[in-house]
PDB file of C-alpha atoms and ligand atoms in Angstrom:
ATOM      1  CA  MET A   1       0.000   0.000   0.000  1.00  0.00           C
ATOM      2  CA  ASN A   2       1.267   3.500  -0.845  1.00  0.00           C
ATOM      3  CA  ARG A   3       1.953   5.726   2.163  1.00  0.00           C
ATOM      4  CA  VAL A   4       0.364   9.171   2.382  1.00  0.00           C
ATOM      5  CA  VAL A   5       3.215  11.655   2.041  1.00  0.00           C
ATOM      6  CA  ASP A   6       3.517  15.457   2.273  1.00  0.00           C
ATOM      7  CA  TYR A   7       5.126  15.908  -1.164  1.00  0.00           C
ATOM      8  CA  LYS A   8       3.595  13.677  -3.836  1.00  0.00           C
ATOM      9  CA  ASN A   9       5.696  12.847  -6.925  1.00  0.00           C
ATOM     10  CA  LYS A  10       8.877  13.879  -5.165  1.00  0.00           C
ATOM     11  CA  LEU A  11      11.752  11.555  -4.337  1.00  0.00           C
ATOM     12  CA  LEU A  12      14.115  11.434  -1.384  1.00  0.00           C
ATOM     13  CA  ILE A  13      17.241   9.619  -2.588  1.00  0.00           C
ATOM     14  CA  ILE A  14      19.420   8.351   0.246  1.00  0.00           C
ATOM     15  CA  ILE A  15      22.963   7.235  -0.511  1.00  0.00           C
ATOM     16  CA  SER A  16      25.143   5.628   2.164  1.00  0.00           C
ATOM     17  CA  SER A  17      28.443   3.726   2.161  1.00  0.00           C
ATOM     18  CA  PRO A  18      31.496   3.149   4.281  1.00  0.00           C
ATOM     19  CA  SER A  19      33.677   6.278   4.400  1.00  0.00           C
ATOM     20  CA  GLY A  20      36.100   6.282   1.471  1.00  0.00           C
ATOM     21  CA  THR A  21      33.817   4.492  -1.001  1.00  0.00           C
ATOM     22  CA  GLY A  22      33.504   7.559  -3.233  1.00  0.00           C
ATOM     23  CA  LYS A  23      29.926   8.460  -2.255  1.00  0.00           C
ATOM     24  CA  THR A  24      30.450  12.236  -2.114  1.00  0.00           C
ATOM     25  CA  SER A  25      32.037  12.318  -5.601  1.00  0.00           C
ATOM     26  CA  ILE A  26      29.151  10.249  -6.978  1.00  0.00           C
ATOM     27  CA  CYS A  27      26.565  12.547  -5.353  1.00  0.00           C
ATOM     28  CA  LYS A  28      28.256  15.555  -6.996  1.00  0.00           C
ATOM     29  CA  LYS A  29      28.145  13.836 -10.389  1.00  0.00           C
ATOM     30  CA  ILE A  30      24.455  13.048  -9.971  1.00  0.00           C
ATOM     31  CA  ILE A  31      23.441  16.635  -9.225  1.00  0.00           C
ATOM     32  CA  ASN A  32      25.582  17.882 -12.116  1.00  0.00           C
ATOM     33  CA  TYR A  33      23.862  15.466 -14.454  1.00  0.00           C
ATOM     34  CA  ASP A  34      20.276  15.898 -13.252  1.00  0.00           C
ATOM     35  CA  LYS A  35      19.312  19.491 -12.493  1.00  0.00           C
ATOM     36  CA  THR A  36      15.997  18.423 -10.968  1.00  0.00           C
ATOM     37  CA  ILE A  37      17.847  16.970  -7.953  1.00  0.00           C
ATOM     38  CA  LYS A  38      19.393  19.058  -5.188  1.00  0.00           C
ATOM     39  CA  LEU A  39      21.831  17.841  -2.549  1.00  0.00           C
ATOM     40  CA  SER A  40      20.824  18.216   1.092  1.00  0.00           C
ATOM     41  CA  VAL A  41      23.646  20.146   2.784  1.00  0.00           C
ATOM     42  CA  SER A  42      24.033  18.739   6.303  1.00  0.00           C
ATOM     43  CA  HIS A  43      24.995  20.469   9.524  1.00  0.00           C
ATOM     44  CA  THR A  44      28.023  19.101  11.339  1.00  0.00           C
ATOM     45  CA  THR A  45      30.181  19.708  14.393  1.00  0.00           C
ATOM     46  CA  ARG A  46      33.203  18.292  12.504  1.00  0.00           C
ATOM     47  CA  ASP A  47      36.017  20.737  11.639  1.00  0.00           C
ATOM     48  CA  PRO A  48      36.063  21.784   7.963  1.00  0.00           C
ATOM     49  CA  ARG A  49      38.658  20.055   5.779  1.00  0.00           C
ATOM     50  CA  ASP A  50      41.135  22.232   3.867  1.00  0.00           C
ATOM     51  CA  ASN A  51      39.067  22.008   0.673  1.00  0.00           C
ATOM     52  CA  GLU A  52      35.594  22.431   2.190  1.00  0.00           C
ATOM     53  CA  ILE A  53      33.378  25.515   2.071  1.00  0.00           C
ATOM     54  CA  ASN A  54      30.845  26.425   4.754  1.00  0.00           C
ATOM     55  CA  GLY A  55      27.311  26.337   3.340  1.00  0.00           C
ATOM     56  CA  VAL A  56      28.404  24.320   0.302  1.00  0.00           C
ATOM     57  CA  ASP A  57      29.881  21.086   1.673  1.00  0.00           C
ATOM     58  CA  TYR A  58      28.354  21.401   5.131  1.00  0.00           C
ATOM     59  CA  PHE A  59      27.081  23.998   7.558  1.00  0.00           C
ATOM     60  CA  PHE A  60      29.870  23.843  10.136  1.00  0.00           C
ATOM     61  CA  ILE A  61      28.415  24.639  13.549  1.00  0.00           C
ATOM     62  CA  SER A  62      29.449  24.358  17.196  1.00  0.00           C
ATOM     63  CA  SER A  63      28.268  21.578  19.519  1.00  0.00           C
ATOM     64  CA  ASP A  64      26.138  24.160  21.384  1.00  0.00           C
ATOM     65  CA  GLU A  65      24.387  25.205  18.183  1.00  0.00           C
ATOM     66  CA  PHE A  66      23.902  21.575  17.231  1.00  0.00           C
ATOM     67  CA  ASN A  67      22.347  20.798  20.621  1.00  0.00           C
ATOM     68  CA  ARG A  68      20.007  23.778  20.307  1.00  0.00           C
ATOM     69  CA  LYS A  69      18.860  22.464  16.923  1.00  0.00           C
ATOM     70  CA  ILE A  70      18.202  19.035  18.451  1.00  0.00           C
ATOM     71  CA  ILE A  71      16.071  20.638  21.172  1.00  0.00           C
ATOM     72  CA  ASP A  72      14.224  22.804  18.583  1.00  0.00           C
ATOM     73  CA  LYS A  73      13.526  19.641  16.554  1.00  0.00           C
ATOM     74  CA  SER A  74      15.201  21.301  13.549  1.00  0.00           C
ATOM     75  CA  PHE A  75      16.611  18.008  12.278  1.00  0.00           C
ATOM     76  CA  ILE A  76      14.740  15.301  10.377  1.00  0.00           C
ATOM     77  CA  GLU A  77      17.574  13.057  11.472  1.00  0.00           C
ATOM     78  CA  TYR A  78      20.907  13.354  13.216  1.00  0.00           C
ATOM     79  CA  ALA A  79      23.634  10.983  14.327  1.00  0.00           C
ATOM     80  CA  ASN A  80      27.068  10.721  15.841  1.00  0.00           C
ATOM     81  CA  VAL A  81      29.385   9.485  13.091  1.00  0.00           C
ATOM     82  CA  PHE A  82      33.101   8.928  13.782  1.00  0.00           C
ATOM     83  CA  GLY A  83      32.843  11.060  16.944  1.00  0.00           C
ATOM     84  CA  ASN A  84      31.166  14.117  15.386  1.00  0.00           C
ATOM     85  CA  TYR A  85      27.515  15.055  15.006  1.00  0.00           C
ATOM     86  CA  TYR A  86      25.837  15.320  11.621  1.00  0.00           C
ATOM     87  CA  GLY A  87      22.227  16.300  10.949  1.00  0.00           C
ATOM     88  CA  THR A  88      19.747  17.103   8.192  1.00  0.00           C
ATOM     89  CA  SER A  89      17.706  20.287   8.506  1.00  0.00           C
ATOM     90  CA  ARG A  90      13.967  19.722   8.101  1.00  0.00           C
ATOM     91  CA  GLU A  91      13.516  23.272   6.794  1.00  0.00           C
ATOM     92  CA  ASN A  92      16.195  22.871   4.104  1.00  0.00           C
ATOM     93  CA  VAL A  93      14.653  19.642   2.848  1.00  0.00           C
ATOM     94  CA  LYS A  94      11.171  21.170   2.684  1.00  0.00           C
ATOM     95  CA  LYS A  95      12.565  24.220   0.872  1.00  0.00           C
ATOM     96  CA  ILE A  96      14.124  21.974  -1.799  1.00  0.00           C
ATOM     97  CA  LEU A  97      10.910  19.966  -2.223  1.00  0.00           C
ATOM     98  CA  SER A  98       8.789  23.132  -2.379  1.00  0.00           C
ATOM     99  CA  GLY A  99      11.051  24.353  -5.190  1.00  0.00           C
ATOM    100  CA  ASP A 100       9.935  21.237  -7.118  1.00  0.00           C
ATOM    101  CA  PHE A 101      13.244  19.359  -6.771  1.00  0.00           C
ATOM    102  CA  ASP A 102      14.021  15.850  -5.564  1.00  0.00           C
ATOM    103  CA  VAL A 103      16.486  15.616  -2.652  1.00  0.00           C
ATOM    104  CA  LEU A 104      19.730  13.654  -2.537  1.00  0.00           C
ATOM    105  CA  PHE A 105      21.115  12.720   0.904  1.00  0.00           C
ATOM    106  CA  ASP A 106      24.736  11.713   1.522  1.00  0.00           C
ATOM    107  CA  ILE A 107      24.192  10.332   5.018  1.00  0.00           C
ATOM    108  CA  ASP A 108      25.028   7.263   7.098  1.00  0.00           C
ATOM    109  CA  TRP A 109      22.835   4.249   7.945  1.00  0.00           C
ATOM    110  CA  GLN A 110      21.632   5.789  11.228  1.00  0.00           C
ATOM    111  CA  GLY A 111      20.278   8.823   9.376  1.00  0.00           C
ATOM    112  CA  ALA A 112      18.749   6.665   6.638  1.00  0.00           C
ATOM    113  CA  ALA A 113      16.799   4.675   9.248  1.00  0.00           C
ATOM    114  CA  GLN A 114      15.402   7.891  10.759  1.00  0.00           C
ATOM    115  CA  ILE A 115      14.337   9.384   7.413  1.00  0.00           C
ATOM    116  CA  LEU A 116      12.567   6.110   6.584  1.00  0.00           C
ATOM    117  CA  GLU A 117      10.310   6.819   9.574  1.00  0.00           C
ATOM    118  CA  SER A 118       9.177  10.150   8.070  1.00  0.00           C
ATOM    119  CA  ASN A 119       6.270  10.735   5.702  1.00  0.00           C
ATOM    120  CA  ILE A 120       7.708  13.604   3.696  1.00  0.00           C
ATOM    121  CA  ALA A 121       7.962  11.988   0.263  1.00  0.00           C
ATOM    122  CA  LYS A 122       8.700   8.701  -1.461  1.00  0.00           C
ATOM    123  CA  ILE A 123      12.106   7.323  -0.403  1.00  0.00           C
ATOM    124  CA  VAL A 124      14.672   5.227  -2.247  1.00  0.00           C
ATOM    125  CA  THR A 125      17.755   3.988  -0.407  1.00  0.00           C
ATOM    126  CA  ILE A 126      21.019   3.023  -2.107  1.00  0.00           C
ATOM    127  CA  PHE A 127      24.117   1.564  -0.451  1.00  0.00           C
ATOM    128  CA  LEU A 128      27.440   1.795  -2.281  1.00  0.00           C
ATOM    129  CA  VAL A 129      30.054  -0.856  -1.570  1.00  0.00           C
ATOM    130  CA  PRO A 130      33.758  -0.562  -2.383  1.00  0.00           C
ATOM    131  CA  PRO A 131      35.664  -3.334  -4.184  1.00  0.00           C
ATOM    132  CA  SER A 132      37.582  -4.099  -0.963  1.00  0.00           C
ATOM    133  CA  LYS A 133      38.686  -2.738   2.405  1.00  0.00           C
ATOM    134  CA  GLU A 134      42.169  -2.193   0.943  1.00  0.00           C
ATOM    135  CA  VAL A 135      40.767   0.086  -1.761  1.00  0.00           C
ATOM    136  CA  VAL A 136      38.997   2.140   0.917  1.00  0.00           C
ATOM    137  CA  PHE A 137      42.243   2.537   2.849  1.00  0.00           C
ATOM    138  CA  GLU A 138      44.063   3.677  -0.309  1.00  0.00           C
ATOM    139  CA  ARG A 139      41.288   6.174  -1.110  1.00  0.00           C
ATOM    140  CA  LEU A 140      41.296   7.598   2.420  1.00  0.00           C
ATOM    141  CA  GLU A 141      45.083   7.962   2.334  1.00  0.00           C
ATOM    142  CA  LYS A 142      44.968   9.668  -1.058  1.00  0.00           C
ATOM    143  CA  ARG A 143      42.142  11.961   0.001  1.00  0.00           C
ATOM    144  CA  SER A 144      43.987  12.976   3.178  1.00  0.00           C
ATOM    145  CA  LYS A 145      46.601  14.759   1.065  1.00  0.00           C
ATOM    146  CA  GLU A 146      43.914  17.149  -0.226  1.00  0.00           C
ATOM    147  CA  THR A 147      41.821  17.429   2.913  1.00  0.00           C
ATOM    148  CA  GLY A 148      44.333  17.578   5.739  1.00  0.00           C
ATOM    149  CA  ASP A 149      42.792  14.519   7.461  1.00  0.00           C
ATOM    150  CA  GLY A 150      45.358  12.919   9.772  1.00  0.00           C
ATOM    151  CA  PRO A 151      46.205   9.239  10.445  1.00  0.00           C
ATOM    152  CA  ALA A 152      43.803   9.253  13.430  1.00  0.00           C
ATOM    153  CA  ASP A 153      40.885  10.242  11.131  1.00  0.00           C
ATOM    154  CA  ILE A 154      41.747   7.435   8.725  1.00  0.00           C
ATOM    155  CA  LYS A 155      42.098   4.906  11.543  1.00  0.00           C
ATOM    156  CA  ARG A 156      38.731   5.837  13.024  1.00  0.00           C
ATOM    157  CA  ARG A 157      37.004   5.411   9.652  1.00  0.00           C
ATOM    158  CA  MET A 158      38.725   2.076   8.970  1.00  0.00           C
ATOM    159  CA  LEU A 159      37.668   0.814  12.408  1.00  0.00           C
ATOM    160  CA  GLU A 160      34.014   1.503  11.514  1.00  0.00           C
ATOM    161  CA  TYR A 161      34.264  -0.180   8.089  1.00  0.00           C
ATOM    162  CA  GLU A 162      32.699  -3.547   9.028  1.00  0.00           C
ATOM    163  CA  ASN A 163      30.123  -1.884  11.250  1.00  0.00           C
ATOM    164  CA  GLU A 164      28.920   0.197   8.292  1.00  0.00           C
ATOM    165  CA  MET A 165      29.006  -2.661   5.790  1.00  0.00           C
ATOM    166  CA  ILE A 166      26.638  -4.817   7.864  1.00  0.00           C
ATOM    167  CA  HIS A 167      23.862  -2.281   7.214  1.00  0.00           C
ATOM    168  CA  ALA A 168      23.959  -2.717   3.430  1.00  0.00           C
ATOM    169  CA  ASN A 169      21.076  -5.213   3.566  1.00  0.00           C
ATOM    170  CA  GLU A 170      18.751  -2.553   5.009  1.00  0.00           C
ATOM    171  CA  TYR A 171      18.836  -0.640   1.701  1.00  0.00           C
ATOM    172  CA  ASP A 172      16.645  -0.993  -1.419  1.00  0.00           C
ATOM    173  CA  TYR A 173      19.694  -1.274  -3.691  1.00  0.00           C
ATOM    174  CA  ILE A 174      23.336  -2.266  -3.183  1.00  0.00           C
ATOM    175  CA  ILE A 175      25.765  -1.112  -5.865  1.00  0.00           C
ATOM    176  CA  LEU A 176      29.462  -1.869  -6.245  1.00  0.00           C
ATOM    177  CA  ASN A 177      31.629   1.193  -6.897  1.00  0.00           C
ATOM    178  CA  GLU A 178      34.519  -0.232  -8.885  1.00  0.00           C
ATOM    179  CA  ASP A 179      34.329   2.408 -11.587  1.00  0.00           C
ATOM    180  CA  ILE A 180      32.922   5.812 -10.640  1.00  0.00           C
ATOM    181  CA  GLU A 181      31.270   6.521 -14.022  1.00  0.00           C
ATOM    182  CA  GLU A 182      29.662   3.088 -14.159  1.00  0.00           C
ATOM    183  CA  CYS A 183      28.448   3.362 -10.575  1.00  0.00           C
ATOM    184  CA  THR A 184      27.013   6.856 -11.169  1.00  0.00           C
ATOM    185  CA  ALA A 185      25.170   5.604 -14.270  1.00  0.00           C
ATOM    186  CA  LYS A 186      23.641   2.763 -12.227  1.00  0.00           C
ATOM    187  CA  VAL A 187      22.435   5.165  -9.539  1.00  0.00           C
ATOM    188  CA  ILE A 188      20.922   7.458 -12.191  1.00  0.00           C
ATOM    189  CA  ASN A 189      19.123   4.454 -13.725  1.00  0.00           C
ATOM    190  CA  ILE A 190      17.654   3.573 -10.350  1.00  0.00           C
ATOM    191  CA  ILE A 191      16.440   7.143  -9.814  1.00  0.00           C
ATOM    192  CA  GLU A 192      14.802   7.182 -13.254  1.00  0.00           C
ATOM    193  CA  LYS A 193      13.184   3.797 -12.626  1.00  0.00           C
ATOM    194  CA  GLU A 194      11.808   4.944  -9.265  1.00  0.00           C
ATOM    195  CA  ARG A 195      10.376   8.090 -10.861  1.00  0.00           C
ATOM    196  CA  LYS A 196       8.567   6.024 -13.504  1.00  0.00           C
ATOM    197  CA  ALA A 197       6.771   4.268 -10.645  1.00  0.00           C
ATOM    198  CA  PHE A 198       4.967   7.590  -9.943  1.00  0.00           C
ATOM    199  CA  ASN A 199       3.217   7.429 -13.325  1.00  0.00           C
TER     200      ASN A 199
HETATM  201  P1  5GP B   1      32.500  13.065   6.332  1.00  0.00           P
HETATM  202  O1  5GP B   1      33.037  13.480   7.653  1.00  0.00           O
HETATM  203  O2  5GP B   1      33.426  12.127   5.608  1.00  0.00           O
HETATM  204  O3  5GP B   1      32.069  14.222   5.477  1.00  0.00           O
HETATM  205  O4  5GP B   1      31.177  12.237   6.621  1.00  0.00           O
HETATM  206  C1  5GP B   1      31.220  11.135   7.492  1.00  0.00           C
HETATM  207  C2  5GP B   1      29.949  10.342   7.384  1.00  0.00           C
HETATM  208  O5  5GP B   1      28.843  11.089   7.852  1.00  0.00           O
HETATM  209  C3  5GP B   1      29.605   9.925   5.949  1.00  0.00           C
HETATM  210  O6  5GP B   1      29.205   8.573   5.971  1.00  0.00           O
HETATM  211  C4  5GP B   1      28.422  10.808   5.597  1.00  0.00           C
HETATM  212  O7  5GP B   1      27.569  10.193   4.673  1.00  0.00           O
HETATM  213  C5  5GP B   1      27.769  10.954   6.942  1.00  0.00           C
HETATM  214  N1  5GP B   1      26.907  12.140   7.008  1.00  0.00           N
HETATM  215  C6  5GP B   1      27.083  13.331   6.408  1.00  0.00           C
HETATM  216  N2  5GP B   1      26.065  14.154   6.683  1.00  0.00           N
HETATM  217  C7  5GP B   1      25.215  13.461   7.457  1.00  0.00           C
HETATM  218  C8  5GP B   1      23.944  13.779   8.057  1.00  0.00           C
HETATM  219  O8  5GP B   1      23.382  14.862   7.945  1.00  0.00           O
HETATM  220  N3  5GP B   1      23.386  12.794   8.808  1.00  0.00           N
HETATM  221  C9  5GP B   1      23.950  11.566   8.978  1.00  0.00           C
HETATM  222  N4  5GP B   1      23.279  10.693   9.698  1.00  0.00           N
HETATM  223  N5  5GP B   1      25.125  11.241   8.419  1.00  0.00           N
HETATM  224  C10 5GP B   1      25.748  12.178   7.671  1.00  0.00           C
END
């Protein structure tokens, strides 16, 4: 049975993966390709990386501000990931949907589970898996040269690898990211297929 949702014919696309799988790059490719989708920019208490811009990659806020937003019920979902808080603003999501766009979420499995409890719009969940744990380690090491992430950041993410992978089965689709272009094309196909189900 179809659920009654606030925004009919709109799609919430949730993409999760272990850190270092290439999810953020794929999300950027998707919104470049399909101008009817907008990325949900999350709030976080994490420090900005060298190459990140406030308001574009994240809204970087203090723990106090984050706590106030929790109390105000400003977040549709929030979670502690790798020791920092991340959350999705309800107002931002509604603004995107009201502008007649679908919403793409680059969030973890804890956030995905919370959004699945909401009745905002139709939801599709996609989990990206890397070819191996070794590839993830190489990607995190390579990325650290651009971002300023230290060995402790990489270690923390590697320690969570298995814990994140076990949630893959909770998603509608699981896609291997061996080749970024191929993986992006598969995600776009899924989105187009899910949209056809509206008609
Ligand atoms: P990073 O620090 O590498 O940008 O993100 C770390 C993890 O937090 C990634 O798995 C990312 O998908 C997740 N994340 C980013 N924003 C949010 C959010 O708003 N909510 C949740 N639950 N996870 C998020």
